[in-house]
Amino acid sequence: MKVLLVGSGGREHALAWKIAQSPLLTRLVMAPGNPGMAAHGECRPVAVTDAPAIAALAEEIAADLVVIGPESAVAAGVADAVTARGIACFGPVAQAGQLESSKAFTKGFCDRHGLPTGAYEVFDEAGPAKAALDRFTPPYVVKADGLAAGKGVVIAQDRAEAEFAIDDALGGRFGAAGARVVLEAFLEGEIGSWFALCDGQTSLLFGGAQDHKRAFDGEQGPNTGGMGTYSPAPLFTDALVAQVDERLVRPAFAGIAEEGAPYRGVLFVELMATRDGPKLVEFNVRFGDPECQVLMLRLESDLLPYLAACAEGRLAQMPAPVWSGDAAICVVMAADGYPESPVTGSVIRGADQDFGEGVVVFHAGTRRDADGTLRAAGGRVLNICARAPTLAEARDRAYAAIDAIDWPGGFCRRDIGWRALPAAGSCR
Ligand code: GLY
């Protein structure tokens, strides 16, 4: 199969790494890819949001399948453009992509289709939004409506912080993405990331993980796109997974099809496991980043047939995926200043070495000079991943690799996995 993979982050590097292992693959082209992904195929300098150019590239290489990584490509209508040319696409059309690109849409969708989620109100002016805080209790959850790379969510401990977040979003910090804000009731419980595939009709559960969203150890600091993940997550008991499937996954796929946009791709259900069962925190219309990294490390099955089956309406013929009993961990190394203002350009040494059994390094935001020097080129820069029979061993392997990388311009959390490893980390 000839595959065009859209994206350039750690999630897409993990997808490229896994797709490249498929015996079905004959050619892998990536738009635009990154220096790490270049080891698995050809990188072409096409922007992920340039839907006509992506579709043209797919046609040029006679792609059998286009795989969309990031939400920005979904929102830009890449699937619409690709399928209009008769090419199979893993990733939903832009209409279905509203499940991520508008939090207000998703809250209304939950109301229309009976999905459990927290109480909410939507505002496009600061005054009424601040007044509405009277109807919520701290901590206040303030979300920019649109896509903000994981940085549009503020959990405010007090009213002053919530009012600042409202002014910040409506004042233009996130551009058009912050033209509306959603106030939400804070949900008590433990948060988790669950994944499900759909081909427009049939759905298939596709594993779970837990992410650490805060920038610093001990769940401190600003929200980020995610600083580290592990899988399996003990949170996901069989009983919880069955509830997630019944109350969130199936109604979501049925609802979006009923609204005229059958879903083809992966749905990322970010949920709170509350005393009343799972409640939706938010949907994402793509694999999580860095959740995808640990799922790819644990997936024993060939990924490519699942992606193609989603795109071609053949998921009912696919067996349940096989997952390794091993644990996997991903630790994000970010540039100093992330998430507010990451400092790019610093030199990274030692990221290309062989770190030993079970360790894989994915590039998330790097660039390589003509002389081979690797530099930071984004906020989240490297994903140090490891797989081992236990999570403790996987963690030790990942942190040993991190300690062997020479990058004074970056940082990472030292407590990834603490929920599943009570004795781990310096902060607990
Ligand atoms: N790790 C969270 C996300 O991908 O949105």
XYZ file of C-alpha atoms and ligand atoms in Angstrom:
433
model
C 0.000 0.000 0.000
C 1.088 3.558 -0.703
C 0.322 5.766 2.276
C 0.359 9.536 2.732
C 0.656 10.473 6.405
C -0.295 14.049 7.311
C 1.482 15.699 10.244
C 4.822 16.474 11.836
C 4.601 15.850 15.578
C 5.439 13.077 18.001
C 2.076 11.431 17.361
C 2.795 11.295 13.633
C 6.330 9.988 14.232
C 4.816 7.160 16.291
C 2.289 6.444 13.514
C 5.050 6.484 10.883
C 7.198 4.141 13.006
C 4.320 1.675 13.323
C 3.063 1.963 9.726
C 6.614 1.401 8.468
C 6.603 -2.004 10.189
C 3.630 -3.173 8.110
C 4.366 -5.827 5.484
C 1.552 -4.241 3.450
C 3.429 -0.946 3.051
C 5.152 -0.230 -0.262
C 5.671 3.538 0.077
C 5.283 6.039 2.904
C 5.162 9.750 2.138
C 4.761 12.300 4.929
C 3.472 15.852 4.700
C 5.483 17.535 6.028
C 7.050 15.023 8.457
C 10.019 15.815 10.704
C 13.692 14.811 10.994
C 12.840 11.673 12.980
C 10.065 10.626 10.615
C 12.461 10.919 7.666
C 13.935 7.561 8.729
C 10.654 5.862 7.767
C 9.868 7.397 4.359
C 9.854 10.541 2.234
C 9.030 13.959 3.694
C 7.328 16.537 1.447
C 7.062 20.203 2.467
C 3.273 20.535 2.335
C 1.394 22.264 5.160
C -1.079 20.060 7.047
C -3.829 22.659 6.664
C -3.421 23.051 2.893
C -6.207 20.624 1.996
C -6.010 21.068 -1.813
C -2.222 20.541 -1.771
C -2.503 17.429 0.419
C -5.155 16.010 -1.922
C -2.980 16.806 -4.943
C 0.019 15.100 -3.325
C -2.109 12.036 -2.557
C -3.113 11.887 -6.201
C 0.471 12.453 -7.397
C 1.797 9.456 -5.444
C -1.320 7.382 -6.233
C -1.913 6.936 -2.503
C -4.103 4.027 -1.476
C -4.684 5.694 1.872
C -4.275 9.101 3.470
C -3.850 9.088 7.253
C -4.580 12.368 9.060
C -2.651 13.003 12.257
C -3.535 16.454 13.655
C -6.873 18.111 14.366
C -5.870 21.200 12.394
C -5.861 19.082 9.212
C -9.308 17.687 10.057
C -10.666 21.200 10.655
C -9.091 22.391 7.389
C -11.094 19.795 5.451
C -8.277 17.469 4.391
C -10.563 14.414 4.517
C -13.186 16.252 2.470
C -10.614 17.193 -0.184
C -9.001 13.746 -0.321
C -12.224 11.740 -0.503
C -13.560 14.127 -3.178
C -10.734 12.764 -5.341
C -11.831 9.193 -4.651
C -8.926 8.426 -2.299
C -9.538 6.571 0.964
C -8.920 8.659 4.075
C -8.437 7.796 7.748
C -9.699 10.880 9.550
C -13.113 12.506 9.721
C -14.573 15.192 7.468
C -14.591 18.749 8.813
C -18.256 18.595 9.842
C -17.554 15.666 12.175
C -14.362 17.448 13.213
C -16.498 20.021 15.046
C -16.519 17.493 17.875
C -13.062 18.909 18.586
C -12.940 22.236 16.782
C -15.849 23.680 18.792
C -16.351 22.881 22.446
C -19.728 24.647 22.315
C -20.777 22.363 19.431
C -19.745 19.320 21.436
C -21.667 20.392 24.516
C -24.784 20.909 22.377
C -24.126 17.539 20.717
C -24.040 15.885 24.159
C -27.386 17.493 24.981
C -28.931 16.409 21.670
C -27.770 12.796 21.973
C -27.839 12.224 25.726
C -24.112 11.852 26.416
C -23.122 12.460 30.055
C -20.973 15.568 30.561
C -20.631 18.490 32.975
C -23.060 21.440 33.104
C -21.953 24.340 30.926
C -22.724 27.788 29.533
C -21.354 29.475 26.391
C -20.450 33.193 26.074
C -19.033 35.589 23.523
C -18.826 38.570 25.872
C -16.774 38.896 29.029
C -19.379 40.661 31.203
C -22.063 37.956 31.075
C -19.395 35.246 31.346
C -17.995 36.762 34.545
C -21.491 37.221 35.981
C -22.243 33.572 35.217
C -19.406 32.481 37.522
C -22.036 32.983 40.279
C -23.717 29.847 38.966
C -20.520 27.747 39.192
C -18.330 26.796 42.116
C -14.524 26.756 42.208
C -12.406 25.413 40.703
C -13.799 27.143 37.606
C -13.247 25.567 34.195
C -12.806 28.151 31.425
C -12.308 26.864 27.881
C -11.657 28.672 24.622
C -14.233 27.319 22.162
C -11.885 26.506 19.286
C -8.575 24.751 18.655
C -5.799 26.038 20.925
C -3.223 23.211 20.898
C -4.245 22.006 24.352
C -3.584 25.424 25.890
C -7.122 26.823 25.769
C -8.292 25.186 29.009
C -7.825 26.908 32.360
C -8.768 25.315 35.676
C -9.029 28.453 37.812
C -8.789 28.016 41.576
C -10.498 31.310 42.340
C -12.747 33.900 40.761
C -9.961 36.361 39.924
C -8.097 33.666 37.981
C -11.317 32.677 36.167
C -12.050 36.293 35.224
C -8.496 36.691 33.953
C -8.905 33.532 31.820
C -12.190 34.859 30.387
C -10.585 38.211 29.499
C -7.512 36.441 28.120
C -9.496 34.193 25.765
C -12.074 36.766 24.650
C -9.300 39.352 24.405
C -7.712 37.443 21.543
C -4.976 35.269 23.067
C -6.136 32.329 20.931
C -7.340 34.378 17.962
C -10.657 33.217 16.512
C -10.456 30.060 18.667
C -11.151 32.215 21.705
C -13.993 34.282 20.272
C -16.341 32.252 22.473
C -15.688 30.724 25.869
C -17.344 27.770 27.543
C -17.721 27.721 31.327
C -18.013 24.202 32.669
C -18.723 22.596 36.001
C -15.556 20.992 37.377
C -15.915 17.219 37.322
C -14.536 15.316 40.334
C -12.792 12.051 39.541
C -9.875 10.618 37.637
C -9.251 11.605 34.040
C -8.409 9.163 31.258
C -7.983 8.954 27.492
C -9.890 6.264 25.595
C -9.806 5.586 21.856
C -12.260 4.044 19.421
C -12.165 3.522 15.669
C -15.170 3.922 13.401
C -15.734 3.339 9.684
C -18.968 5.325 9.523
C -21.036 2.434 10.870
C -19.041 -0.071 12.876
C -16.934 0.920 15.860
C -14.039 -0.846 17.543
C -12.432 -0.010 20.879
C -8.766 0.841 20.428
C -7.114 1.130 23.818
C -6.540 3.641 26.554
C -3.871 5.641 28.339
C -3.454 8.376 30.929
C -1.810 11.710 30.258
C -0.237 14.327 32.534
C -1.491 17.694 31.329
C 0.246 20.078 33.726
C 3.705 21.337 32.842
C 5.492 20.538 36.093
C 5.920 17.719 38.621
C 3.147 17.200 41.141
C 0.478 18.321 38.621
C 1.620 21.934 38.990
C 1.902 24.712 36.427
C -0.069 25.581 33.313
C -2.015 23.139 31.179
C -0.105 21.806 28.183
C -0.828 19.516 25.244
C 0.426 16.681 27.466
C 3.755 16.067 29.224
C 3.720 12.281 29.380
C 1.587 9.186 29.167
C 1.476 5.546 30.154
C -0.511 2.532 29.065
C -2.198 0.400 30.201
C -3.800 2.672 32.771
C -5.235 0.844 35.809
C -8.159 3.298 35.692
C -9.591 1.451 32.690
C -11.196 -1.574 34.303
C -13.366 -3.756 32.080
C -16.433 -2.255 33.767
C -15.352 1.335 33.040
C -14.476 0.515 29.422
C -17.909 -1.075 28.922
C -19.561 2.094 30.294
C -17.409 4.333 28.111
C -18.403 2.293 25.061
C -22.102 2.252 25.902
C -22.528 5.840 27.174
C -20.008 7.810 25.137
C -18.457 5.969 22.165
C -21.522 4.396 20.563
C -23.861 7.375 21.092
C -21.173 9.690 19.673
C -20.721 7.702 16.469
C -24.490 7.195 16.084
C -25.171 10.881 16.783
C -22.649 12.279 14.340
C -23.897 9.912 11.616
C -27.472 11.032 12.348
C -26.306 14.636 11.897
C -25.055 13.776 8.427
C -21.329 13.225 8.958
C -20.550 9.502 9.451
C -17.245 9.262 11.320
C -14.250 7.577 9.702
C -11.177 7.606 11.859
C -10.267 7.503 15.507
C -12.218 9.271 18.237
C -10.307 10.243 21.371
C -12.677 10.323 24.335
C -11.218 12.329 27.197
C -13.361 11.361 30.147
C -13.672 11.819 33.853
C -14.374 8.638 35.789
C -16.791 10.076 38.366
C -18.802 8.429 41.119
C -21.726 8.481 38.659
C -19.757 6.789 35.890
C -17.761 8.226 33.002
C -18.530 11.772 31.877
C -17.186 13.459 28.787
C -14.477 16.060 29.321
C -13.932 16.531 25.606
C -13.740 14.722 22.307
C -10.734 14.903 20.030
C -10.992 13.763 16.437
C -7.549 12.154 16.197
C -5.127 10.113 18.267
C -3.903 11.787 21.438
C -0.427 13.233 21.562
C 1.406 11.741 23.484
C -1.189 8.982 24.047
C -0.623 7.639 20.529
C 3.035 7.029 21.288
C 2.351 4.544 24.094
C -0.488 2.867 22.166
C 1.807 2.288 19.186
C 4.476 0.778 21.453
C 1.944 -1.669 22.909
C 0.043 -2.529 19.714
C 1.075 -6.005 18.539
C -1.304 -6.037 15.563
C -0.401 -4.457 12.247
C -1.859 -0.931 12.386
C -2.275 -0.404 8.658
C -5.196 -2.833 8.087
C -7.156 -1.053 10.835
C -6.569 2.374 9.313
C -7.537 1.136 5.850
C -10.609 -0.702 7.177
C -11.844 2.512 8.821
C -11.400 4.456 5.606
C -13.024 1.784 3.441
C -15.967 0.752 5.633
C -14.586 -2.707 6.458
C -14.112 -2.478 10.210
C -16.722 -5.193 10.866
C -14.307 -7.684 9.269
C -11.445 -6.787 11.612
C -10.644 -8.731 14.790
C -10.088 -6.894 18.054
C -6.549 -5.501 18.112
C -3.912 -7.399 20.080
C -2.129 -5.410 22.802
C 1.093 -6.389 24.513
C 0.860 -7.205 28.206
C 3.920 -4.960 28.619
C 3.627 -1.421 29.887
C 4.666 1.608 27.872
C 5.582 5.105 28.975
C 6.236 8.328 27.100
C 8.055 11.267 28.680
C 7.877 14.559 26.802
C 11.013 16.696 26.662
C 9.944 20.277 26.078
C 11.852 23.454 25.277
C 12.426 25.855 28.164
C 9.527 28.299 28.346
C 6.910 25.774 27.148
C 3.932 26.154 27.027
C 3.823 29.994 27.098
C 6.873 30.895 25.038
C 9.174 28.004 24.191
C 12.731 28.967 23.318
C 13.616 27.323 20.024
C 16.951 26.802 18.321
C 18.895 25.194 21.181
C 21.192 22.282 20.265
C 20.274 18.740 21.294
C 23.062 16.163 21.504
C 22.768 12.423 21.912
C 19.146 11.926 20.861
C 20.108 9.610 17.992
C 22.048 7.042 20.020
C 20.904 3.466 20.681
C 19.286 3.598 24.122
C 18.929 -0.142 24.474
C 16.068 -2.580 24.700
C 12.546 -1.227 24.527
C 13.451 2.466 24.167
C 12.214 4.504 21.208
C 12.676 8.251 20.728
C 10.068 10.099 18.678
C 10.688 13.589 17.352
C 7.930 16.100 18.062
C 9.414 19.532 17.364
C 12.920 19.279 15.950
C 14.862 20.472 12.950
C 18.185 19.316 11.604
C 20.865 21.621 10.198
C 22.675 20.686 6.984
C 25.630 19.474 9.108
C 23.357 17.099 11.043
C 23.022 19.201 14.208
C 19.641 18.628 15.858
C 17.834 21.665 17.285
C 14.626 22.400 19.150
C 11.999 23.747 16.774
C 8.830 23.727 18.848
C 7.362 23.490 22.337
C 7.240 19.751 22.814
C 10.452 18.580 21.178
C 11.244 14.921 21.908
C 9.201 11.988 23.204
C 11.284 9.467 25.107
C 9.287 6.245 25.106
C 9.968 2.832 26.587
C 8.238 -0.513 26.816
C 8.970 -3.151 29.472
C 7.210 -5.920 31.409
C 6.307 -3.461 34.176
C 5.622 0.264 34.214
C 8.411 0.772 36.765
C 10.935 -0.822 34.393
C 9.600 1.155 31.440
C 9.905 4.373 33.484
C 13.486 3.538 34.511
C 14.439 2.867 30.883
C 12.886 6.119 29.690
C 14.531 8.269 32.362
C 17.905 6.562 31.813
C 17.647 7.566 28.154
C 16.690 11.125 29.106
C 19.732 11.331 31.379
C 21.918 10.324 28.424
C 20.611 13.159 26.225
C 22.557 16.405 26.406
C 20.030 19.229 26.031
C 20.475 22.109 28.481
C 17.665 24.031 26.734
C 14.941 21.530 27.596
C 13.066 20.072 30.547
C 10.772 17.177 31.379
C 8.606 16.043 34.233
C 10.233 13.462 36.489
C 7.020 11.922 37.810
C 5.289 10.543 34.718
C 3.209 7.521 35.677
C 2.869 8.406 39.383
C -0.811 7.431 39.564
C 0.034 3.899 38.521
C 3.329 3.909 40.430
C 2.651 5.207 43.946
C 6.318 5.085 44.862
C 7.546 6.853 41.732
C 8.656 10.416 41.226
C 10.298 12.949 43.424
C 7.099 14.723 44.378
C 5.095 11.957 46.088
N -2.691 14.610 25.094
C -3.888 15.284 24.912
C -4.227 15.603 23.527
O -3.687 15.021 22.613
O -5.079 16.443 23.292
